[in-house]
Amino acid sequence: MEKTWRWFGKKDPITLSMLRQIGVEGIVTALHEVPNGEVWTPEAINDLKQYIESHGLRWSVVESLPVCEAIKYAGPERDKLIANYKASLANLGKAGIKTVCYNFMPVIDWIRTDLQHPWPDGTSSLYFDRIRFAYFDLKILQRAGAETDYSPEELEKVAELDRNIAEAEKDELIDTIIVKTQGFVNGNIKEGDLQPVNIFRRLLALYDGIDRNALRENLRYFLTAIMPVCEEYGVNMCIHPDDPPFQVLGLPRIITDEADIEWMLHAVDNPHNGLTFCAGSLSAGEQNDTRELARKFAHRTHFVHLRSTKAMPGGNFIESSHLEGRGHLIDLIRIFEKENPNLPMRVDHGRTMLGDETKGYNPGYSFHGRMLALAQVEGMMAVVRNELGLE
Ligand code: DNO
């Protein structure tokens, strides 16, 4: 596998020279400054590409070329937005950047409730707490009908939290769930936006009446429309699984497990329509065994995210060490090295440690924590290559 790293562009405090020093080979990035829906021009693409190459690295993967909400809910402007998307894909293909990661999650990309959940050793990880999430849904968002999504025990725990929670903690929950984790991935809400909860409610309303089947059809429509460009320029699309892989906030989620992935790959049965195998997202679903999924879908995987999670009681999960948890990363490396070698791989997220906490890094994207994870993954890769007689 190619060792890649998610880098957030020239403003990222983690520089390309630092990445060179720690053995990174390829860069995963995006034109973060281009508003969603606008065309990525050849000039902007080539400028960033040359900058990356001037550091002895290559631009391996685009993560993400964001899909606008109107494409996902089939708004009147969808064809115009798809035409722009195709133009960006063609420009990327012409520049030789041929792996494009995206997602089809309505309104909210990944979800966490705690950005610094402590481990006993003094480091911290991202965390999802189902009761705190339900609190956000029921008490802050006050979504109509939300009660039916939770058990009586969960509703009781939310009521108890409501009796004790401080105002500052509520603000922190809002900030974590819909602001801090979203803005930097080119999401809908950015730091500094006023009244994020109201913005969020308006976005949710766009999906009134859009169920799983409708969202699936909108994905099929989008993929069918872009495949000719992907074929012409050799671009591989790789959808990111829903994170976490279950229904949330009354929104449909359609890339959560084996059946969903199978549906998606068959719906548009073209080798350019593939998967980002995110072991972290998939392992957070108790229905998923990452090893089975990797065996089944390795041939349609174009990009791998190596990360692991530990399921906790009550539907909570924590991002665990890359050596432990439900990700089973060493087995995944064995499978991918055999079934589809040379895929770009990035370590996805890392712990916050050794001063990372004061650097203002994007949540999950620490330097020391990811560097440690990369070293662990490199070690696993070396063992697997040795087992396979490759070195
Ligand atoms: C979070 C990321 C996601 C991912 C997008 C891909 O850390 O894994 O935001 O980049 O879902 O489109």
mmCIF file of N, CA and C in Angstrom, residues 28-82:
data_model
loop_
_atom_site.group_PDB
_atom_site.id
_atom_site.type_symbol
_atom_site.label_atom_id
_atom_site.label_comp_id
_atom_site.label_asym_id
_atom_site.label_seq_id
_atom_site.Cartn_x
_atom_site.Cartn_y
_atom_site.Cartn_z
ATOM 1 N N VAL A 28 -3.067 13.282 0.501
ATOM 2 C CA VAL A 28 -4.518 13.258 0.336
ATOM 3 C C VAL A 28 -4.992 14.653 0.686
ATOM 4 N N THR A 29 -5.571 15.356 -0.267
ATOM 5 C CA THR A 29 -6.009 16.716 0.042
ATOM 6 C C THR A 29 -7.100 17.168 -0.913
ATOM 7 N N ALA A 30 -7.514 18.416 -0.738
ATOM 8 C CA ALA A 30 -8.590 18.985 -1.553
ATOM 9 C C ALA A 30 -8.317 20.461 -1.757
ATOM 10 N N LEU A 31 -9.043 21.074 -2.688
ATOM 11 C CA LEU A 31 -8.978 22.532 -2.807
ATOM 12 C C LEU A 31 -9.971 23.082 -1.787
ATOM 13 N N HIS A 32 -9.536 23.133 -0.532
ATOM 14 C CA HIS A 32 -10.452 23.471 0.560
ATOM 15 C C HIS A 32 -11.026 24.874 0.436
ATOM 16 N N GLU A 33 -10.326 25.759 -0.292
ATOM 17 C CA GLU A 33 -10.803 27.138 -0.353
ATOM 18 C C GLU A 33 -11.879 27.336 -1.425
ATOM 19 N N VAL A 34 -12.094 26.345 -2.272
ATOM 20 C CA VAL A 34 -13.124 26.493 -3.319
ATOM 21 C C VAL A 34 -14.483 26.142 -2.722
ATOM 22 N N PRO A 35 -15.453 27.066 -2.814
ATOM 23 C CA PRO A 35 -16.772 26.756 -2.232
ATOM 24 C C PRO A 35 -17.397 25.525 -2.887
ATOM 25 N N ASN A 36 -18.110 24.754 -2.089
ATOM 26 C CA ASN A 36 -18.752 23.541 -2.621
ATOM 27 C C ASN A 36 -19.627 23.899 -3.816
ATOM 28 N N GLY A 37 -19.522 23.086 -4.852
ATOM 29 C CA GLY A 37 -20.383 23.297 -6.021
ATOM 30 C C GLY A 37 -19.687 24.036 -7.142
ATOM 31 N N GLU A 38 -18.575 24.729 -6.825
ATOM 32 C CA GLU A 38 -17.861 25.438 -7.904
ATOM 33 C C GLU A 38 -16.837 24.519 -8.561
ATOM 34 N N VAL A 39 -16.496 24.860 -9.810
ATOM 35 C CA VAL A 39 -15.560 24.011 -10.560
ATOM 36 C C VAL A 39 -14.127 24.195 -10.044
ATOM 37 N N TRP A 40 -13.428 23.093 -9.893
ATOM 38 C CA TRP A 40 -11.990 23.144 -9.579
ATOM 39 C C TRP A 40 -11.249 23.390 -10.904
ATOM 40 N N THR A 41 -10.611 24.536 -11.018
ATOM 41 C CA THR A 41 -10.000 24.901 -12.293
ATOM 42 C C THR A 41 -8.658 24.186 -12.490
ATOM 43 N N PRO A 42 -8.246 24.028 -13.751
ATOM 44 C CA PRO A 42 -6.927 23.414 -14.008
ATOM 45 C C PRO A 42 -5.808 24.191 -13.331
ATOM 46 N N GLU A 43 -5.925 25.537 -13.307
ATOM 47 C CA GLU A 43 -4.851 26.356 -12.701
ATOM 48 C C GLU A 43 -4.709 26.029 -11.210
ATOM 49 N N ALA A 44 -5.845 26.015 -10.501
ATOM 50 C CA ALA A 44 -5.781 25.778 -9.050
ATOM 51 C C ALA A 44 -5.290 24.361 -8.764
ATOM 52 N N ILE A 45 -5.745 23.417 -9.561
ATOM 53 C CA ILE A 45 -5.315 22.025 -9.349
ATOM 54 C C ILE A 45 -3.810 21.908 -9.589
ATOM 55 N N ASN A 46 -3.351 22.467 -10.703
ATOM 56 C CA ASN A 46 -1.935 22.319 -11.044
ATOM 57 C C ASN A 46 -1.026 23.064 -10.077
ATOM 58 N N ASP A 47 -1.509 24.194 -9.577
ATOM 59 C CA ASP A 47 -0.715 24.949 -8.605
ATOM 60 C C ASP A 47 -0.459 24.084 -7.361
ATOM 61 N N LEU A 48 -1.515 23.466 -6.847
ATOM 62 C CA LEU A 48 -1.347 22.657 -5.631
ATOM 63 C C LEU A 48 -0.527 21.395 -5.926
ATOM 64 N N LYS A 49 -0.775 20.847 -7.104
ATOM 65 C CA LYS A 49 -0.055 19.619 -7.479
ATOM 66 C C LYS A 49 1.465 19.894 -7.538
ATOM 67 N N GLN A 50 1.796 21.017 -8.173
ATOM 68 C CA GLN A 50 3.232 21.328 -8.290
ATOM 69 C C GLN A 50 3.862 21.596 -6.931
ATOM 70 N N TYR A 51 3.092 22.263 -6.068
ATOM 71 C CA TYR A 51 3.601 22.543 -4.722
ATOM 72 C C TYR A 51 3.914 21.226 -3.998
ATOM 73 N N ILE A 52 2.994 20.286 -4.123
ATOM 74 C CA ILE A 52 3.190 18.980 -3.466
ATOM 75 C C ILE A 52 4.412 18.278 -4.069
ATOM 76 N N GLU A 53 4.492 18.325 -5.391
ATOM 77 C CA GLU A 53 5.600 17.618 -6.055
ATOM 78 C C GLU A 53 6.948 18.274 -5.759
ATOM 79 N N SER A 54 6.929 19.586 -5.522
ATOM 80 C CA SER A 54 8.205 20.263 -5.230
ATOM 81 C C SER A 54 8.775 19.789 -3.884
ATOM 82 N N HIS A 55 7.951 19.094 -3.099
ATOM 83 C CA HIS A 55 8.441 18.530 -1.838
ATOM 84 C C HIS A 55 8.756 17.039 -1.962
ATOM 85 N N GLY A 56 8.817 16.556 -3.187
ATOM 86 C CA GLY A 56 9.162 15.148 -3.389
ATOM 87 C C GLY A 56 8.008 14.206 -3.063
ATOM 88 N N LEU A 57 6.778 14.733 -3.087
ATOM 89 C CA LEU A 57 5.608 13.903 -2.790
ATOM 90 C C LEU A 57 4.675 13.921 -3.994
ATOM 91 N N ARG A 58 3.623 13.099 -3.967
ATOM 92 C CA ARG A 58 2.643 13.177 -5.048
ATOM 93 C C ARG A 58 1.255 13.381 -4.486
ATOM 94 N N TRP A 59 0.392 14.016 -5.283
ATOM 95 C CA TRP A 59 -1.006 14.187 -4.868
ATOM 96 C C TRP A 59 -1.723 12.900 -5.275
ATOM 97 N N SER A 60 -1.931 12.005 -4.309
ATOM 98 C CA SER A 60 -2.451 10.676 -4.631
ATOM 99 C C SER A 60 -3.964 10.630 -4.687
ATOM 100 N N VAL A 61 -4.602 11.314 -3.740
ATOM 101 C CA VAL A 61 -6.056 11.173 -3.599
ATOM 102 C C VAL A 61 -6.677 12.535 -3.313
ATOM 103 N N VAL A 62 -7.837 12.762 -3.894
ATOM 104 C CA VAL A 62 -8.642 13.925 -3.503
ATOM 105 C C VAL A 62 -9.609 13.470 -2.409
ATOM 106 N N GLU A 63 -9.558 14.115 -1.274
ATOM 107 C CA GLU A 63 -10.537 13.874 -0.211
ATOM 108 C C GLU A 63 -10.865 15.222 0.374
ATOM 109 N N SER A 64 -12.059 15.655 0.125
ATOM 110 C CA SER A 64 -13.114 15.155 -0.738
ATOM 111 C C SER A 64 -13.350 16.143 -1.871
ATOM 112 N N LEU A 65 -14.019 15.634 -2.916
ATOM 113 C CA LEU A 65 -14.686 16.549 -3.837
ATOM 114 C C LEU A 65 -16.142 16.511 -3.361
ATOM 115 N N PRO A 66 -16.561 17.530 -2.590
ATOM 116 C CA PRO A 66 -17.850 17.425 -1.888
ATOM 117 C C PRO A 66 -19.048 17.412 -2.842
ATOM 118 N N VAL A 67 -20.004 16.595 -2.493
ATOM 119 C CA VAL A 67 -21.255 16.508 -3.257
ATOM 120 C C VAL A 67 -22.255 17.435 -2.568
ATOM 121 N N CYS A 68 -22.758 18.424 -3.304
ATOM 122 C CA CYS A 68 -23.667 19.404 -2.694
ATOM 123 C C CYS A 68 -24.967 18.756 -2.248
ATOM 124 N N GLU A 69 -25.567 19.368 -1.226
ATOM 125 C CA GLU A 69 -26.826 18.820 -0.708
ATOM 126 C C GLU A 69 -27.862 18.685 -1.828
ATOM 127 N N ALA A 70 -27.940 19.670 -2.727
ATOM 128 C CA ALA A 70 -29.003 19.631 -3.750
ATOM 129 C C ALA A 70 -28.871 18.419 -4.672
ATOM 130 N N ILE A 71 -27.666 17.870 -4.780
ATOM 131 C CA ILE A 71 -27.518 16.619 -5.550
ATOM 132 C C ILE A 71 -28.087 15.479 -4.721
ATOM 133 N N LYS A 72 -27.871 15.549 -3.401
ATOM 134 C CA LYS A 72 -28.321 14.448 -2.538
ATOM 135 C C LYS A 72 -29.838 14.457 -2.359
ATOM 136 N N TYR A 73 -30.446 15.645 -2.268
ATOM 137 C CA TYR A 73 -31.908 15.628 -2.105
ATOM 138 C C TYR A 73 -32.639 15.892 -3.424
ATOM 139 N N ALA A 74 -31.884 15.959 -4.520
ATOM 140 C CA ALA A 74 -32.457 16.168 -5.859
ATOM 141 C C ALA A 74 -33.194 17.497 -5.956
ATOM 142 N N GLY A 75 -32.504 18.561 -5.626
ATOM 143 C CA GLY A 75 -33.072 19.909 -5.768
ATOM 144 C C GLY A 75 -33.052 20.334 -7.233
ATOM 145 N N PRO A 76 -33.738 21.429 -7.556
ATOM 146 C CA PRO A 76 -33.846 21.854 -8.959
ATOM 147 C C PRO A 76 -32.497 22.154 -9.606
ATOM 148 N N GLU A 77 -31.494 22.528 -8.785
ATOM 149 C CA GLU A 77 -30.192 22.890 -9.367
ATOM 150 C C GLU A 77 -29.262 21.687 -9.499
ATOM 151 N N ARG A 78 -29.801 20.471 -9.318
ATOM 152 C CA ARG A 78 -28.854 19.342 -9.267
ATOM 153 C C ARG A 78 -28.097 19.107 -10.569
ATOM 154 N N ASP A 79 -28.768 19.260 -11.717
ATOM 155 C CA ASP A 79 -28.051 18.962 -12.965
ATOM 156 C C ASP A 79 -26.917 19.951 -13.218
ATOM 157 N N LYS A 80 -27.155 21.189 -12.841
ATOM 158 C CA LYS A 80 -26.109 22.206 -12.991
ATOM 159 C C LYS A 80 -24.912 21.844 -12.087
ATOM 160 N N LEU A 81 -25.233 21.432 -10.865
ATOM 161 C CA LEU A 81 -24.162 21.072 -9.919
ATOM 162 C C LEU A 81 -23.417 19.817 -10.379
ATOM 163 N N ILE A 82 -24.159 18.886 -10.964
ATOM 164 C CA ILE A 82 -23.484 17.670 -11.468
ATOM 165 C C ILE A 82 -22.581 18.038 -12.655
#
